[in-house]
Short mmCIF file of C-alpha atoms and ligand atoms in Angstrom, two decimals:
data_model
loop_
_atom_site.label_atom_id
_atom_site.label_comp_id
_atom_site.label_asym_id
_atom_site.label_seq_id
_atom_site.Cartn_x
_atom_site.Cartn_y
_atom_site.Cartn_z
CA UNK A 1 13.37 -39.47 -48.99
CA UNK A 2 11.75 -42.53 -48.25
CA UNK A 3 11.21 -44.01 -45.08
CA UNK A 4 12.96 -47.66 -45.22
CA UNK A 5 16.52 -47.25 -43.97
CA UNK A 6 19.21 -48.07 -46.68
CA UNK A 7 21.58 -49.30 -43.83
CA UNK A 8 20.70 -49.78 -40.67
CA UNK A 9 23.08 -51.37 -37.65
CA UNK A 10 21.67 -52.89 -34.86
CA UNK A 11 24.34 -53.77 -31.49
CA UNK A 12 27.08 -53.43 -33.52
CA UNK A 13 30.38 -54.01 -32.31
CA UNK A 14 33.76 -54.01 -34.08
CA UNK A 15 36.72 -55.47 -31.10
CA UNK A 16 40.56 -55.52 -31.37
CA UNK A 17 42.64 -57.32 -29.66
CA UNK A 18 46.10 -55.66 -28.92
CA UNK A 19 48.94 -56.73 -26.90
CA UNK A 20 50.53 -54.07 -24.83
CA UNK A 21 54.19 -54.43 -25.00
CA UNK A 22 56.26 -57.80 -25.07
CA UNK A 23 55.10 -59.18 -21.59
CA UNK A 24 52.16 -57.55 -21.03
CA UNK A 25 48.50 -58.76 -20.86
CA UNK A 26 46.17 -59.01 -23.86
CA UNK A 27 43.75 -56.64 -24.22
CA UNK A 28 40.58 -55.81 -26.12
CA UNK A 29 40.35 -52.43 -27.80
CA UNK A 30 35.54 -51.92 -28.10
CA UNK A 31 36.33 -49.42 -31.21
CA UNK A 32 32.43 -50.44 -31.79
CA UNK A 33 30.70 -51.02 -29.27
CA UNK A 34 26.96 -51.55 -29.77
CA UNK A 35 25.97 -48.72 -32.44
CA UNK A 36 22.69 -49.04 -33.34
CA UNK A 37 21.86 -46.41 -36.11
CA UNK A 38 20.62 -46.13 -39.68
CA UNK A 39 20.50 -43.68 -42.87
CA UNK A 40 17.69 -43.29 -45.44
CA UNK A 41 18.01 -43.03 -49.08
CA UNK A 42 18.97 -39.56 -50.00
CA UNK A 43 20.27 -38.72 -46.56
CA UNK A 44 22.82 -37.77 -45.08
CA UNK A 45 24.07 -38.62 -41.38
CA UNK A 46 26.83 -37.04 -39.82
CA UNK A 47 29.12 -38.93 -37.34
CA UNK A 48 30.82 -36.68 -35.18
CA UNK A 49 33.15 -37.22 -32.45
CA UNK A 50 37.07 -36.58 -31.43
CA UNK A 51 40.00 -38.59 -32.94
CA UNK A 52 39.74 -42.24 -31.61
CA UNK A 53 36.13 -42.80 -30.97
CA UNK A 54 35.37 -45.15 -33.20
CA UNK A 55 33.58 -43.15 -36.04
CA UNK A 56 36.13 -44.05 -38.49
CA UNK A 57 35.81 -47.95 -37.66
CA UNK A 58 32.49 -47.73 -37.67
CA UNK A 59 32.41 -46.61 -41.33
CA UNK A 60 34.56 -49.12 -42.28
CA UNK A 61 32.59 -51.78 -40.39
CA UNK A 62 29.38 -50.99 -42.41
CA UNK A 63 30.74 -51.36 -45.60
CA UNK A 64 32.21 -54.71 -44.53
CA UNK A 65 36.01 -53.60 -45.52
CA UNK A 66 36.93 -54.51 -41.45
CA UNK A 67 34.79 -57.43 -40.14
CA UNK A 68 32.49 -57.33 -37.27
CA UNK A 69 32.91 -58.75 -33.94
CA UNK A 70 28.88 -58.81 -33.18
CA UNK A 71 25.79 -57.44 -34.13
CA UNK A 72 24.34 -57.03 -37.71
CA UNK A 73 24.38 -54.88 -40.39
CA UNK A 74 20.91 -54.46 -43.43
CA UNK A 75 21.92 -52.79 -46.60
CA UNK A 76 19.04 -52.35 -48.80
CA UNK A 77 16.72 -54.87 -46.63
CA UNK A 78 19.45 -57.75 -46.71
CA UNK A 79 21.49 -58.83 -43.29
CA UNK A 80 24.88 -58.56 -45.20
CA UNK A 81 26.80 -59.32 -41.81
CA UNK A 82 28.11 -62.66 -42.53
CA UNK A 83 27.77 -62.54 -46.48
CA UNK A 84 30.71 -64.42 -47.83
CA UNK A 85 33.45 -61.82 -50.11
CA UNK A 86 31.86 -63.10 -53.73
CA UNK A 87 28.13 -62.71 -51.95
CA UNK A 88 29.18 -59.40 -51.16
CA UNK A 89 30.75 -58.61 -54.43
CA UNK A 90 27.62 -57.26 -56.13
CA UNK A 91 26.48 -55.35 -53.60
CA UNK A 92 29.92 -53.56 -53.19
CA UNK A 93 28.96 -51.68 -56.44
CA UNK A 94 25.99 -49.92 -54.29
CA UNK A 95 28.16 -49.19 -51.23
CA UNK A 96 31.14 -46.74 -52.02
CA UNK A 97 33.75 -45.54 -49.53
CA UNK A 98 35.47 -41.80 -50.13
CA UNK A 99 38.67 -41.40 -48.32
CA UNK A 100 40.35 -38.97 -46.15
CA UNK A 101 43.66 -38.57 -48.29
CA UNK A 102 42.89 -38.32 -51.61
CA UNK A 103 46.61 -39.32 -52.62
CA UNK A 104 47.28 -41.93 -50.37
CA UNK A 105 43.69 -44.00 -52.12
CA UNK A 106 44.83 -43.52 -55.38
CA UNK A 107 47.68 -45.47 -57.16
CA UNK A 108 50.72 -42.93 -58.34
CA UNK A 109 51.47 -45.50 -61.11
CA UNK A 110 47.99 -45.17 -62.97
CA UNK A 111 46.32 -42.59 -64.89
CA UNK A 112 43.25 -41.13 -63.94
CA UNK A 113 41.45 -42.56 -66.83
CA UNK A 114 42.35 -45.73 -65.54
CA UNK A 115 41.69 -45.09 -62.03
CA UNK A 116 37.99 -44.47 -62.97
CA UNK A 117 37.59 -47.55 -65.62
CA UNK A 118 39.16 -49.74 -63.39
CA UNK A 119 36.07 -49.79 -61.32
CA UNK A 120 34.05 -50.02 -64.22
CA UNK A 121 35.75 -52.68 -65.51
CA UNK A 122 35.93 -54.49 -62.46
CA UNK A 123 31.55 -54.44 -62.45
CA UNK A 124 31.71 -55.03 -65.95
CA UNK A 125 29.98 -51.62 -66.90
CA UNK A 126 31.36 -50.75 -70.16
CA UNK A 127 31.08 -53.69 -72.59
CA UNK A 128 33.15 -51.45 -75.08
CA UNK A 129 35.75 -49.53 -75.54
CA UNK A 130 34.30 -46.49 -76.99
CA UNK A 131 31.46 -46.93 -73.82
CA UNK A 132 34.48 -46.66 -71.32
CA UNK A 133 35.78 -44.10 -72.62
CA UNK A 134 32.57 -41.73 -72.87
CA UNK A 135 31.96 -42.59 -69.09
CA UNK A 136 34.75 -41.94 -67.87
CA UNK A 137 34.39 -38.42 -69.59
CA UNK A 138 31.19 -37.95 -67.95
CA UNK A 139 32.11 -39.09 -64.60
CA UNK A 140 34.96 -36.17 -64.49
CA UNK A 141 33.03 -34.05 -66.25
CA UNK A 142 30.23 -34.36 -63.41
CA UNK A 143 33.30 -33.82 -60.42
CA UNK A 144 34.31 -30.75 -62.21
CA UNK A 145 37.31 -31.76 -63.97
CA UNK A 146 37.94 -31.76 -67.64
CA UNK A 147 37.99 -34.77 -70.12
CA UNK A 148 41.66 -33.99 -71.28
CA UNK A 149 42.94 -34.72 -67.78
CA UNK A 150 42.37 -38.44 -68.05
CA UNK A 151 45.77 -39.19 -68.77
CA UNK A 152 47.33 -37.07 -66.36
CA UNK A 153 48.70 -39.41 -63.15
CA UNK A 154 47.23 -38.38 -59.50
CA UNK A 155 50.77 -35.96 -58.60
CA UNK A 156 49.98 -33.70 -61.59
CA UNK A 157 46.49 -32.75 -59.84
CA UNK A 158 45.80 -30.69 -56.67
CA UNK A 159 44.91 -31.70 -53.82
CA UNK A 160 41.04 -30.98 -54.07
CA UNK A 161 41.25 -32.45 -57.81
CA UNK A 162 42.67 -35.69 -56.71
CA UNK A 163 39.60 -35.78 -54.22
CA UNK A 164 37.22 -34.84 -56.97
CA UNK A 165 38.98 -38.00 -58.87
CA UNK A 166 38.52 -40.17 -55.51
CA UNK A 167 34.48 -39.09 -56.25
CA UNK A 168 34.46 -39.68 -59.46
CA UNK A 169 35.56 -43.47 -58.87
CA UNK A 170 33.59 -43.65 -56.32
CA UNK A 171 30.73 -42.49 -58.14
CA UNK A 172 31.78 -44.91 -61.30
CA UNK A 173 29.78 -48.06 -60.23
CA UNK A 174 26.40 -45.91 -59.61
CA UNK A 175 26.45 -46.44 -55.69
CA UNK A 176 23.39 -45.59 -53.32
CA UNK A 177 25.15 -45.30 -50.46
CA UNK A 178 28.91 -43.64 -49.91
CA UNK A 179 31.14 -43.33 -46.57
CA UNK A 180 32.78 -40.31 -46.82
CA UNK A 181 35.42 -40.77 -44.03
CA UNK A 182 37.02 -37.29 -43.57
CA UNK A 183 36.86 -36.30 -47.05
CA UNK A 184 38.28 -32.46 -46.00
CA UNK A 185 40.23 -32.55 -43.56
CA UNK A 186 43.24 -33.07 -46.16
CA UNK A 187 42.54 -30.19 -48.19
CA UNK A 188 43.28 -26.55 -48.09
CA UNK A 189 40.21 -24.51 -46.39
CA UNK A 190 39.75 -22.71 -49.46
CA UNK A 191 38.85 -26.13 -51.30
CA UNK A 192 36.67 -27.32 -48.62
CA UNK A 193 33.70 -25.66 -49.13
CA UNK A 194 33.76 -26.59 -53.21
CA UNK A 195 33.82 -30.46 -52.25
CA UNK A 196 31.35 -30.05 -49.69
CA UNK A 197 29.16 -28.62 -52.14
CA UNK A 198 30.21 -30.96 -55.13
CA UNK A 199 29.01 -34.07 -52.37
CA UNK A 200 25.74 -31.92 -51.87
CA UNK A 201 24.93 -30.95 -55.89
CA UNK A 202 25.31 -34.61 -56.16
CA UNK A 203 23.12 -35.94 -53.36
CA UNK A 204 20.65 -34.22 -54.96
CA UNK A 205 21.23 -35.41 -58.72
CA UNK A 206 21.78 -38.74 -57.98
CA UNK A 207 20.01 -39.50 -54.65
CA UNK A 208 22.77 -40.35 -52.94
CA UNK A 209 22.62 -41.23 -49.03
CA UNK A 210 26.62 -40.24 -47.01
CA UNK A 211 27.69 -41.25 -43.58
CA UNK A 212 29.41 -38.32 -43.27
CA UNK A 213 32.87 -39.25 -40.84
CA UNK A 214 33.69 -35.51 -39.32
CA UNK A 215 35.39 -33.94 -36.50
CA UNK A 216 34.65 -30.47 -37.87
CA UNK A 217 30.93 -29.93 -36.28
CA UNK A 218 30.52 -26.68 -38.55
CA UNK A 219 30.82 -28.68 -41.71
CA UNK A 220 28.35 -31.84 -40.60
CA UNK A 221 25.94 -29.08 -39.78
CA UNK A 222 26.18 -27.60 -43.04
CA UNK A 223 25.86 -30.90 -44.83
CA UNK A 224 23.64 -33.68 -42.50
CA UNK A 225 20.25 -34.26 -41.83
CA UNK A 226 20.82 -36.16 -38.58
CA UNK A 227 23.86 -36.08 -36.79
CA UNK A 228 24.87 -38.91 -34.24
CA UNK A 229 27.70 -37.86 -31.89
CA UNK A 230 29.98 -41.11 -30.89
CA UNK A 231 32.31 -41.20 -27.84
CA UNK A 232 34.34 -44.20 -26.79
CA UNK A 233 32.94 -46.23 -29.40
CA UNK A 234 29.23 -46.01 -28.67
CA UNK A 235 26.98 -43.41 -29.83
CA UNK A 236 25.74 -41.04 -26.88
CA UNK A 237 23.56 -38.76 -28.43
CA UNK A 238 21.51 -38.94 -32.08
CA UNK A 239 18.95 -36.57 -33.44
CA UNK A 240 17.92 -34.22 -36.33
CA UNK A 241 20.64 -31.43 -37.36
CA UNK A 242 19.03 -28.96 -36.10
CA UNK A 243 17.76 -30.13 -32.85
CA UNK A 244 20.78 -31.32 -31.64
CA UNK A 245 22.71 -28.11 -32.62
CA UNK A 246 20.07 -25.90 -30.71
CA UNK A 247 18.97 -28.17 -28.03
CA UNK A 248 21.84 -30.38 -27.30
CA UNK A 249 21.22 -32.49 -24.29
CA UNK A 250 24.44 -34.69 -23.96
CA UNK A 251 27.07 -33.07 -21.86
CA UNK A 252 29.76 -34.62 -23.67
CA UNK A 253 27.76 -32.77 -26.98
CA UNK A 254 27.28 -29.84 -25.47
CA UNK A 255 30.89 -29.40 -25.28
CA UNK A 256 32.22 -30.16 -28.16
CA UNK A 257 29.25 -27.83 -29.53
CA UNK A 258 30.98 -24.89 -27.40
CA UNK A 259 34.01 -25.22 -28.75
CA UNK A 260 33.01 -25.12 -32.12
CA UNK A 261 33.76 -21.69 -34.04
CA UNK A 262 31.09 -19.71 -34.62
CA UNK A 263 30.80 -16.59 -37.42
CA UNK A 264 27.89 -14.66 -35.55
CA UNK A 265 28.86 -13.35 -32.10
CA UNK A 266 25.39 -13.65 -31.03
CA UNK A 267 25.38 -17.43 -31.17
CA UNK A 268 28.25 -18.04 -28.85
CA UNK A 269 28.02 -20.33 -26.43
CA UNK A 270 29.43 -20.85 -23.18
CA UNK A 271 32.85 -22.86 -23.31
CA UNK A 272 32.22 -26.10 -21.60
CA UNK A 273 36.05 -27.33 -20.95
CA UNK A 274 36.48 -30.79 -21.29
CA UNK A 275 38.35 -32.09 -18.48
CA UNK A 276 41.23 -34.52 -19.03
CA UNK A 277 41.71 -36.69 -22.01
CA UNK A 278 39.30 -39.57 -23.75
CA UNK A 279 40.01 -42.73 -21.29
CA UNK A 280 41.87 -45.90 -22.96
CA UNK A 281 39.66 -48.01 -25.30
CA UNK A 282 41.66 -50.70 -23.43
CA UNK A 283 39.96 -49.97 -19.88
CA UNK A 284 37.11 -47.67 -20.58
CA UNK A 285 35.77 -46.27 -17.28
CA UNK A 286 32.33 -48.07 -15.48
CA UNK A 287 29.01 -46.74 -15.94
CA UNK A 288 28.54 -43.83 -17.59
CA UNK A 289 32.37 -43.85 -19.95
CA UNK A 290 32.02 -39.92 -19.88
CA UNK A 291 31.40 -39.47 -15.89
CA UNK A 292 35.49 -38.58 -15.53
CA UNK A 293 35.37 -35.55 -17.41
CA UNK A 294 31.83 -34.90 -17.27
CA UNK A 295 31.11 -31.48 -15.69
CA UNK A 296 27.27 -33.01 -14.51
CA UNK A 297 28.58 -36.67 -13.21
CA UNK A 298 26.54 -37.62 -10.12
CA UNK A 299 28.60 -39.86 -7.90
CA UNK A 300 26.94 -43.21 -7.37
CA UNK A 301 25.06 -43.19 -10.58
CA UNK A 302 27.05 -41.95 -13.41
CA UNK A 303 30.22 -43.75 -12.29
CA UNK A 304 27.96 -47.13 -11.32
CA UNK A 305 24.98 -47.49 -14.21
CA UNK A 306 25.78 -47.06 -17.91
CA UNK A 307 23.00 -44.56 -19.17
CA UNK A 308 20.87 -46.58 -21.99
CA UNK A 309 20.32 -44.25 -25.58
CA UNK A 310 17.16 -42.96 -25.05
CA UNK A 311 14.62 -40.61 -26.88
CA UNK A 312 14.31 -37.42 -24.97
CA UNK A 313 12.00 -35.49 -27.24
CA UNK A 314 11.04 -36.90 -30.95
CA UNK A 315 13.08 -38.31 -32.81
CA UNK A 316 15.99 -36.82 -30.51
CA UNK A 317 17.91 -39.87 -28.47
CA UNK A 318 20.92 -39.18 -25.64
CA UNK A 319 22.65 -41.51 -23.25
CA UNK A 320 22.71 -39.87 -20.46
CA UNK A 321 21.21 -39.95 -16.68
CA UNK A 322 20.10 -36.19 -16.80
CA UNK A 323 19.73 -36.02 -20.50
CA UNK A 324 16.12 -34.27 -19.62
CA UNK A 325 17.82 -31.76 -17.50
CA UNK A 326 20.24 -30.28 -20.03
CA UNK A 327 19.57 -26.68 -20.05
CA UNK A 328 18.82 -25.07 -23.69
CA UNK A 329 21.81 -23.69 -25.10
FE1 SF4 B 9 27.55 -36.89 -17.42
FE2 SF4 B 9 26.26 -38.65 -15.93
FE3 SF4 B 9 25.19 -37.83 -18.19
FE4 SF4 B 9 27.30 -39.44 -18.21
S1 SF4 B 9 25.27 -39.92 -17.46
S2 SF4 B 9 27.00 -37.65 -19.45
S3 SF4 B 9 28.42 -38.67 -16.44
S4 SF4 B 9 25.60 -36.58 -16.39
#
């Protein structure tokens, strides 16, 4: 893997505004707000967090398909925040996006041999006929299905084939980088584990780099490098895979860590309950946006001063007051 970041995000922030009911105020809704982060070539970093903290819009945001509010975004070297839609055009070819619901991203009307040349065609990578044809072979050949299912439409496949189709697309215009936004969570549990492994065999044949968009912390373990854990739209705590699953240092991360599943016994940790429910994006709390259901809070500090991302050992960064305090786990 080489060193210079593929993406990289610096202050990002992606803002809604909403109107609540008829008569009500305005609002803004920070889904973003302020991400820093980045992913090397041939890596894979895992954004965790629960339903409705941003990690989602965040994937969305980097690959330009929702427009930021502020901040910038580098994709191979190149500020690509503010590129107009026919500047960004060729680069789309390098930045792919694989979806949570397989049927819902692909169109009921086509065949699968067209839903994979359409992208060629579209980047004008198969000058002939004959050319299309063989890739498009290859490309479901490579996700595991056969050739003679190109003509099928995306209802006579299964679930985990119709993802394995939403790959293959993806993988059509030779991208570098992919968003895979909940690419399981769809499927069966028995399929999970063969597309998991289909987006690792290919990581390492193609040198692909994934932001990898998971709730399920079991899974980004199994498949990330780094792993940065995002809570009301900001990322609280960042850091190799296997530092922050053993040495955790975010309260907010610790829990959500403890309430994993885990296979051996041995490894269990103590259940950290999280109290109450993730605040409104509309009125996040002051300070520290965790202190109300944060077992640690310190009254007059966490609820007053919002705790700057920090590195707490190498390479390992947390936003939090006590983040040196965390016990082991
Ligand atoms: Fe909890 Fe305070 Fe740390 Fe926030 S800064 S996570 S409230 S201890």
């Amino acid at each position: 893997m080489s060193d210079a970041p593929l993406l990289e995000t610096r202050d990002l922030r992606t803002w809604f505004e909403v109107q609540r009911g008829l008569f009500a105020k305005r609002g803004t809704v920070k889904a973003v707000d302020g991400v820093t982060l980045s992913v090397n070539p041939g890596e894979t970093l895992g954004l965790v967090g629960e339903s409705g903290c941003g990690k989602s819009t965040l994937g969305r945001t980097v690959l330009r398909l929702i427009e930021p509010t502020a901040g910038t975004i580098r994709f191979e070297g190149r500020d690509i925040t503010a590129l107009s839609p026919s500047a960004m055009r060729p680069l789309r070819r390098r930045m792919q996006m694989i979806f949570q619901d397989p049927y819902a991203s692909l169109n009921p009307r086509m065949r699968v041999r067209d839903i994979v040349g359409e992208a060629l065609d579209i980047h004008g990578l198969a000058p002939s006929p004959s050319e299309r044809e063989g890739r498009i072979e290859a490309l479901l050949k490579r996700v595991g299905l056969r050739p003679d299912q190109a003509p099928r439409y995306p209802h006579e496949f299964s679930g985990g084939q119709r993802q394995r189709v939403g790959i293959a697309r993806a993988l059509a215009v030779e991208p570098r980088f992919l968003v895979a936004d909940e690419p399981i969570s769809a499927l069966d549990v028995s399929i999970q584990a063969q597309i998991v492994n289909l987006l690792k065999d290919l990581q390492e044949e193609l040198g692909l780099a994934y932001l990898f968009v998971s709730h399920d912390l079991k899974v980004v373990e199994y498949v990330s490098h780094r792993v940065a854990v995002m809570y009301l739209g900001r990322v609280v705590e960042t850091a190799p895979a296997a530092s922050l699953y053993t040495d955790a240092r975010h309260p907010y991360t610790r829990a959500l860590l403890s309430a994993a599943p885990v296979a051996d016994p041995e490894k269990k940790r103590l259940r950290i309950v999280l109290q109450g429910d993730v605040p409104s994006p509309l009125a996040p709390p002051p300070g520290c946006t965790f202190h109300p259901r944060c077992v640690l809070a310190k009254k007059g500090l966490c609820d007053v001063t919002a705790p700057a991302l920090r590195e707490v050992k190498p390479q390992h960064f947390a936003a939090c007051h006590l983040a040196d305090d965390a016990p082991s786990a």
